[in-house]
Each structure stands twice: as C-alpha cells, then as structure tokens.
C-alpha cells in the first residue's frame, strides 16, 4: 500500500471499517443463536449498516442515528421474538 504523507489511502480505511462492522456479527451468529428471528434481525441490521457505511461521509449525523436506530430495533425485535 502506498502511504502518502503519513496517511493511509481512503479506501483502506473504509474497507477496514466495513470489515469491523460487518464480519464479527456474521461470524459469531451461528454460535450464539441459530433461530430464524435472530438471523432475520441480523440480516436487517447488516443491510442498514451497509447503507450507513456508504452515507457516513455525506451525512454523518443522519448515518449515525440510522445505524443506532437499526441496532436498537434489531435488539428489541429479536428479543421480542424469543431470540437470545
């Protein structure tokens, strides 16, 4: 990778952030809860997370609020449907 003026290229930071946001939930889900509601809420949250990652540079506050809202909604709905 080319480091210019002591900074990483912009795409590498975005790729790292996407990996940190998307991979841990997907990798841990089969060991935590394999029920349908848990997978449905995880897929919904991951879809919103992708949109948030795309929009975070243009509208950072809106992206943060949308991501936080999606996380809370995923936790509440999966808990309400019996997922652990």
GROMACS .gro file of N, CA, C and O in nm:
model
  336
    1UNK      N    1   0.082  -0.118   0.000
    1UNK     CA    2   0.000   0.000   0.000
    1UNK      C    3   0.087   0.124   0.000
    1UNK      O    4   0.190   0.127   0.064
    2UNK      N    5   0.040   0.221  -0.067
    2UNK     CA    6   0.112   0.347  -0.071
    2UNK      C    7   0.065   0.437   0.043
    2UNK      O    8  -0.053   0.467   0.053
    3UNK      N    9   0.156   0.476   0.126
    3UNK     CA   10   0.124   0.569   0.232
    3UNK      C   11   0.172   0.706   0.186
    3UNK      O   12   0.290   0.726   0.161
    4UNK      N   13   0.077   0.798   0.172
    4UNK     CA   14   0.109   0.932   0.123
    4UNK      C   15   0.099   1.028   0.240
    4UNK      O   16  -0.005   1.040   0.304
    5UNK      N   17   0.207   1.096   0.268
    5UNK     CA   18   0.211   1.195   0.375
    5UNK      C   19   0.168   1.137   0.510
    5UNK      O   20   0.102   1.203   0.589
    6UNK      N   21   0.202   1.014   0.536
    6UNK     CA   22   0.171   0.953   0.664
    6UNK      C   23   0.026   0.911   0.679
    6UNK      O   24  -0.018   0.878   0.787
    7UNK      N   25  -0.053   0.915   0.571
    7UNK     CA   26  -0.194   0.877   0.578
    7UNK      C   27  -0.218   0.755   0.490
    7UNK      O   28  -0.158   0.740   0.386
    8UNK      N   29  -0.307   0.669   0.536
    8UNK     CA   30  -0.347   0.554   0.456
    8UNK      C   31  -0.442   0.602   0.348
    8UNK      O   32  -0.512   0.699   0.367
    9UNK      N   33  -0.447   0.530   0.236
    9UNK     CA   34  -0.546   0.566   0.134
    9UNK      C   35  -0.688   0.556   0.191
    9UNK      O   36  -0.715   0.474   0.279
   10UNK      N   37  -0.775   0.640   0.141
   10UNK     CA   38  -0.910   0.648   0.193
   10UNK      C   39  -0.985   0.515   0.183
   10UNK      O   40  -1.059   0.478   0.273
   11UNK      N   41  -0.964   0.442   0.075
   11UNK     CA   42  -1.037   0.317   0.057
   11UNK      C   43  -0.995   0.212   0.158
   11UNK      O   44  -1.076   0.127   0.195
   12UNK      N   45  -0.873   0.214   0.205
   12UNK     CA   46  -0.830   0.113   0.302
   12UNK      C   47  -0.895   0.136   0.437
   12UNK      O   48  -0.930   0.041   0.507
   13UNK      N   49  -0.913   0.262   0.475
   13UNK     CA   50  -0.984   0.291   0.599
   13UNK      C   51  -1.130   0.249   0.588
   13UNK      O   52  -1.186   0.194   0.684
   14UNK      N   53  -1.191   0.273   0.473
   14UNK     CA   54  -1.330   0.233   0.453
   14UNK      C   55  -1.345   0.080   0.454
   14UNK      O   56  -1.440   0.027   0.511
   15UNK      N   57  -1.251   0.011   0.393
   15UNK     CA   58  -1.256  -0.135   0.392
   15UNK      C   59  -1.238  -0.192   0.533
   15UNK      O   60  -1.307  -0.286   0.572
   16UNK      N   61  -1.148  -0.133   0.609
   16UNK     CA   62  -1.129  -0.177   0.747
   16UNK      C   63  -1.252  -0.154   0.833
   16UNK      O   64  -1.291  -0.239   0.913
   17UNK      N   65  -1.315  -0.039   0.816
   17UNK     CA   66  -1.437  -0.008   0.891
   17UNK      C   67  -1.550  -0.102   0.853
   17UNK      O   68  -1.625  -0.149   0.939
   18UNK      N   69  -1.564  -0.131   0.725
   18UNK     CA   70  -1.667  -0.224   0.681
   18UNK      C   71  -1.644  -0.363   0.738
   18UNK      O   72  -1.738  -0.429   0.783
   19UNK      N   73  -1.519  -0.408   0.739
   19UNK     CA   74  -1.488  -0.540   0.795
   19UNK      C   75  -1.518  -0.545   0.945
   19UNK      O   76  -1.575  -0.642   0.994
   20UNK      N   77  -1.482  -0.439   1.016
   20UNK     CA   78  -1.509  -0.435   1.160
   20UNK      C   79  -1.658  -0.428   1.191
   20UNK      O   80  -1.703  -0.478   1.294
   21UNK      N   81  -1.735  -0.366   1.104
   21UNK     CA   82  -1.879  -0.352   1.128
   21UNK      C   83  -1.957  -0.476   1.087
   21UNK      O   84  -2.057  -0.510   1.151
   22UNK      N   85  -1.916  -0.544   0.981
   22UNK     CA   86  -1.998  -0.650   0.925
   22UNK      C   87  -1.953  -0.791   0.961
   22UNK      O   88  -2.037  -0.880   0.975
   23UNK      N   89  -1.826  -0.816   0.975
   23UNK     CA   90  -1.780  -0.953   0.995
   23UNK      C   91  -1.803  -1.012   1.134
   23UNK      O   92  -1.848  -1.126   1.144
   24UNK      N   93  -1.776  -0.942   1.244
   24UNK     CA   94  -1.795  -1.007   1.375
   24UNK      C   95  -1.936  -1.058   1.402
   24UNK      O   96  -1.951  -1.171   1.449
   25UNK      N   97  -2.042  -0.981   1.371
   25UNK     CA   98  -2.176  -1.038   1.394
   25UNK      C   99  -2.203  -1.162   1.309
   25UNK      O  100  -2.262  -1.259   1.357
   26UNK      N  101  -2.160  -1.159   1.184
   26UNK     CA  102  -2.184  -1.274   1.097
   26UNK      C  103  -2.107  -1.397   1.142
   26UNK      O  104  -2.156  -1.509   1.132
   27UNK      N  105  -1.986  -1.378   1.192
   27UNK     CA  106  -1.905  -1.491   1.235
   27UNK      C  107  -1.950  -1.548   1.368
   27UNK      O  108  -1.936  -1.667   1.393
   28UNK      N  109  -2.006  -1.465   1.456
   28UNK     CA  110  -2.046  -1.514   1.588
   28UNK      C  111  -2.189  -1.563   1.592
   28UNK      O  112  -2.227  -1.636   1.684
   29UNK      N  113  -2.272  -1.528   1.496
   29UNK     CA  114  -2.414  -1.563   1.500
   29UNK      C  115  -2.440  -1.713   1.507
   29UNK      O  116  -2.523  -1.756   1.586
   30UNK      N  117  -2.372  -1.797   1.431
   30UNK     CA  118  -2.401  -1.942   1.440
   30UNK      C  119  -2.371  -2.002   1.578
   30UNK      O  120  -2.428  -2.103   1.614
   31UNK      N  121  -2.285  -1.940   1.655
   31UNK     CA  122  -2.252  -1.992   1.788
   31UNK      C  123  -2.340  -1.935   1.898
   31UNK      O  124  -2.344  -1.988   2.007
   32UNK      N  125  -2.407  -1.824   1.868
   32UNK     CA  126  -2.487  -1.757   1.970
   32UNK      C  127  -2.633  -1.801   1.962
   32UNK      O  128  -2.690  -1.846   2.060
   33UNK      N  129  -2.694  -1.785   1.847
   33UNK     CA  130  -2.835  -1.817   1.831
   33UNK      C  131  -2.860  -1.851   1.685
   33UNK      O  132  -2.830  -1.772   1.597
   34UNK      N  133  -2.917  -1.966   1.660
   34UNK     CA  134  -2.940  -2.008   1.523
   34UNK      C  135  -3.087  -1.999   1.483
   34UNK      O  136  -3.126  -2.053   1.380
   35UNK      N  137  -3.169  -1.932   1.563
   35UNK     CA  138  -3.311  -1.924   1.532
   35UNK      C  139  -3.337  -1.830   1.415
   35UNK      O  140  -3.256  -1.743   1.382
   36UNK      N  141  -3.451  -1.848   1.352
   36UNK     CA  142  -3.489  -1.765   1.238
   36UNK      C  143  -3.501  -1.617   1.272
   36UNK      O  144  -3.451  -1.533   1.196
   37UNK      N  145  -3.566  -1.581   1.385
   37UNK     CA  146  -3.576  -1.439   1.418
   37UNK      C  147  -3.439  -1.373   1.440
   37UNK      O  148  -3.420  -1.257   1.404
   38UNK      N  149  -3.346  -1.446   1.497
   38UNK     CA  150  -3.213  -1.389   1.519
   38UNK      C  151  -3.143  -1.362   1.387
   38UNK      O  152  -3.081  -1.258   1.369
   39UNK      N  153  -3.153  -1.455   1.293
   39UNK     CA  154  -3.092  -1.434   1.162
   39UNK      C  155  -3.161  -1.322   1.086
   39UNK      O  156  -3.096  -1.242   1.019
   40UNK      N  157  -3.293  -1.313   1.098
   40UNK     CA  158  -3.367  -1.207   1.028
   40UNK      C  159  -3.327  -1.069   1.080
   40UNK      O  160  -3.305  -0.976   1.001
   41UNK      N  161  -3.316  -1.055   1.212
   41UNK     CA  162  -3.277  -0.925   1.266
   41UNK      C  163  -3.132  -0.892   1.232
   41UNK      O  164  -3.099  -0.776   1.205
   42UNK      N  165  -3.046  -0.993   1.228
   42UNK     CA  166  -2.907  -0.969   1.191
   42UNK      C  167  -2.895  -0.925   1.045
   42UNK      O  168  -2.823  -0.830   1.013
   43UNK      N  169  -2.968  -0.989   0.957
   43UNK     CA  170  -2.964  -0.952   0.815
   43UNK      C  171  -3.019  -0.811   0.796
   43UNK      O  172  -2.964  -0.732   0.719
   44UNK      N  173  -3.126  -0.777   0.866
   44UNK     CA  174  -3.180  -0.641   0.858
   44UNK      C  175  -3.081  -0.538   0.907
   44UNK      O  176  -3.061  -0.433   0.844
   45UNK      N  177  -3.017  -0.567   1.019
   45UNK     CA  178  -2.918  -0.474   1.072
   45UNK      C  179  -2.798  -0.461   0.978
   45UNK      O  180  -2.748  -0.351   0.957
   46UNK      N  181  -2.752  -0.570   0.923
   46UNK     CA  182  -2.638  -0.565   0.831
   46UNK      C  183  -2.672  -0.485   0.705
   46UNK      O  184  -2.587  -0.412   0.654
   47UNK      N  185  -2.795  -0.496   0.656
   47UNK     CA  186  -2.836  -0.418   0.539
   47UNK      C  187  -2.832  -0.269   0.569
   47UNK      O  188  -2.784  -0.189   0.488
   48UNK      N  189  -2.882  -0.232   0.686
   48UNK     CA  190  -2.879  -0.090   0.725
   48UNK      C  191  -2.734  -0.046   0.747
   48UNK      O  192  -2.696   0.066   0.712
   49UNK      N  193  -2.652  -0.133   0.802
   49UNK     CA  194  -2.511  -0.098   0.826
   49UNK      C  195  -2.438  -0.070   0.695
   49UNK      O  196  -2.355   0.022   0.689
   50UNK      N  197  -2.469  -0.143   0.591
   50UNK     CA  198  -2.407  -0.117   0.461
   50UNK      C  199  -2.446   0.022   0.411
   50UNK      O  200  -2.362   0.099   0.364
   51UNK      N  201  -2.574   0.056   0.422
   51UNK     CA  202  -2.620   0.188   0.378
   51UNK      C  203  -2.556   0.298   0.463
   51UNK      O  204  -2.513   0.401   0.410
   52UNK      N  205  -2.546   0.275   0.592
   52UNK     CA  206  -2.483   0.373   0.681
   52UNK      C  207  -2.337   0.394   0.644
   52UNK      O  208  -2.288   0.507   0.641
   53UNK      N  209  -2.266   0.286   0.616
   53UNK     CA  210  -2.126   0.299   0.578
   53UNK      C  211  -2.109   0.376   0.448
   53UNK      O  212  -2.013   0.451   0.431
   54UNK      N  213  -2.202   0.359   0.356
   54UNK     CA  214  -2.195   0.431   0.229
   54UNK      C  215  -2.223   0.581   0.250
   54UNK      O  216  -2.158   0.666   0.190
   55UNK      N  217  -2.318   0.612   0.336
   55UNK     CA  218  -2.361   0.751   0.352
   55UNK      C  219  -2.288   0.828   0.461
   55UNK      O  220  -2.310   0.948   0.477
   56UNK      N  221  -2.200   0.764   0.534
   56UNK     CA  222  -2.143   0.828   0.653
   56UNK      C  223  -2.056   0.950   0.622
   56UNK      O  224  -2.044   1.039   0.705
   57UNK      N  225  -1.999   0.960   0.506
   57UNK     CA  226  -1.917   1.078   0.474
   57UNK      C  227  -2.002   1.196   0.428
   57UNK      O  228  -1.964   1.310   0.447
   58UNK      N  229  -2.116   1.169   0.368
   58UNK     CA  230  -2.202   1.278   0.320
   58UNK      C  231  -2.291   1.334   0.429
   58UNK      O  232  -2.311   1.454   0.438
   59UNK      N  233  -2.352   1.246   0.506
   59UNK     CA  234  -2.443   1.288   0.614
   59UNK      C  235  -2.409   1.209   0.740
   59UNK      O  236  -2.477   1.114   0.776
   60UNK      N  237  -2.305   1.248   0.811
   60UNK     CA  238  -2.258   1.167   0.923
   60UNK      C  239  -2.356   1.156   1.040
   60UNK      O  240  -2.371   1.048   1.098
   61UNK      N  241  -2.424   1.263   1.073
   61UNK     CA  242  -2.517   1.257   1.186
   61UNK      C  243  -2.636   1.168   1.153
   61UNK      O  244  -2.677   1.085   1.233
   62UNK      N  245  -2.689   1.184   1.033
   62UNK     CA  246  -2.802   1.100   0.991
   62UNK      C  247  -2.760   0.954   0.985
   62UNK      O  248  -2.836   0.865   1.026
   63UNK      N  249  -2.642   0.927   0.936
   63UNK     CA  250  -2.593   0.789   0.929
   63UNK      C  251  -2.578   0.730   1.069
   63UNK      O  252  -2.614   0.614   1.093
   64UNK      N  253  -2.526   0.809   1.162
   64UNK     CA  254  -2.510   0.761   1.299
   64UNK      C  255  -2.645   0.730   1.363
   64UNK      O  256  -2.663   0.624   1.424
   65UNK      N  257  -2.741   0.819   1.347
   65UNK     CA  258  -2.873   0.799   1.406
   65UNK      C  259  -2.942   0.678   1.342
   65UNK      O  260  -3.004   0.597   1.412
   66UNK      N  261  -2.930   0.663   1.211
   66UNK     CA  262  -2.990   0.548   1.143
   66UNK      C  263  -2.925   0.418   1.189
   66UNK      O  264  -2.994   0.318   1.213
   67UNK      N  265  -2.795   0.415   1.202
   67UNK     CA  266  -2.726   0.295   1.249
   67UNK      C  267  -2.762   0.259   1.392
   67UNK      O  268  -2.786   0.142   1.424
   68UNK      N  269  -2.766   0.359   1.478
   68UNK     CA  270  -2.803   0.334   1.617
   68UNK      C  271  -2.948   0.287   1.627
   68UNK      O  272  -2.979   0.194   1.701
   69UNK      N  273  -3.035   0.349   1.549
   69UNK     CA  274  -3.176   0.307   1.548
   69UNK      C  275  -3.192   0.165   1.498
   69UNK      O  276  -3.272   0.087   1.553
   70UNK      N  277  -3.117   0.128   1.396
   70UNK     CA  278  -3.123  -0.009   1.344
   70UNK      C  279  -3.072  -0.109   1.446
   70UNK      O  280  -3.128  -0.218   1.461
   71UNK      N  281  -2.967  -0.074   1.518
   71UNK     CA  282  -2.914  -0.163   1.620
   71UNK      C  283  -3.015  -0.184   1.732
   71UNK      O  284  -3.041  -0.298   1.773
   72UNK      N  285  -3.074  -0.078   1.779
   72UNK     CA  286  -3.175  -0.089   1.886
   72UNK      C  287  -3.296  -0.168   1.837
   72UNK      O  288  -3.346  -0.256   1.907
   73UNK      N  289  -3.342  -0.140   1.715
   73UNK     CA  290  -3.456  -0.213   1.660
   73UNK      C  291  -3.425  -0.361   1.645
   73UNK      O  292  -3.510  -0.446   1.676
   74UNK      N  293  -3.305  -0.395   1.600
   74UNK     CA  294  -3.268  -0.536   1.585
   74UNK      C  295  -3.265  -0.605   1.721
   74UNK      O  296  -3.311  -0.719   1.734
   75UNK      N  297  -3.212  -0.538   1.822
   75UNK     CA  298  -3.207  -0.598   1.955
   75UNK      C  299  -3.345  -0.615   2.015
   75UNK      O  300  -3.377  -0.720   2.073
   76UNK      N  301  -3.431  -0.515   2.001
   76UNK     CA  302  -3.565  -0.521   2.060
   76UNK      C  303  -3.652  -0.624   1.988
   76UNK      O  304  -3.720  -0.704   2.052
   77UNK      N  305  -3.650  -0.623   1.854
   77UNK     CA  306  -3.735  -0.717   1.782
   77UNK      C  307  -3.689  -0.861   1.800
   77UNK      O  308  -3.771  -0.950   1.814
   78UNK      N  309  -3.559  -0.884   1.801
   78UNK     CA  310  -3.514  -1.023   1.819
   78UNK      C  311  -3.540  -1.070   1.961
   78UNK      O  312  -3.573  -1.187   1.982
   79UNK      N  313  -3.529  -0.981   2.059
   79UNK     CA  314  -3.562  -1.020   2.197
   79UNK      C  315  -3.712  -1.046   2.210
   79UNK      O  316  -3.753  -1.137   2.282
   80UNK      N  317  -3.792  -0.966   2.143
   80UNK     CA  318  -3.937  -0.986   2.148
   80UNK      C  319  -3.983  -1.114   2.081
   80UNK      O  320  -4.086  -1.169   2.113
   81UNK      N  321  -3.906  -1.162   1.984
   81UNK     CA  322  -3.942  -1.283   1.912
   81UNK      C  323  -3.879  -1.408   1.973
   81UNK      O  324  -3.886  -1.515   1.916
   82UNK      N  325  -3.810  -1.393   2.083
   82UNK     CA  326  -3.755  -1.507   2.152
   82UNK      C  327  -3.611  -1.543   2.118
   82UNK      O  328  -3.563  -1.647   2.159
   83UNK      N  329  -3.545  -1.459   2.041
   83UNK     CA  330  -3.404  -1.487   2.011
   83UNK      C  331  -3.319  -1.450   2.132
   83UNK      O  332  -3.352  -1.361   2.208
   84UNK      N  333  -3.211  -1.523   2.150
   84UNK     CA  334  -3.126  -1.493   2.265
   84UNK      C  335  -3.008  -1.409   2.226
   84UNK      O  336  -2.967  -1.404   2.114
   0.00000   0.00000   0.00000
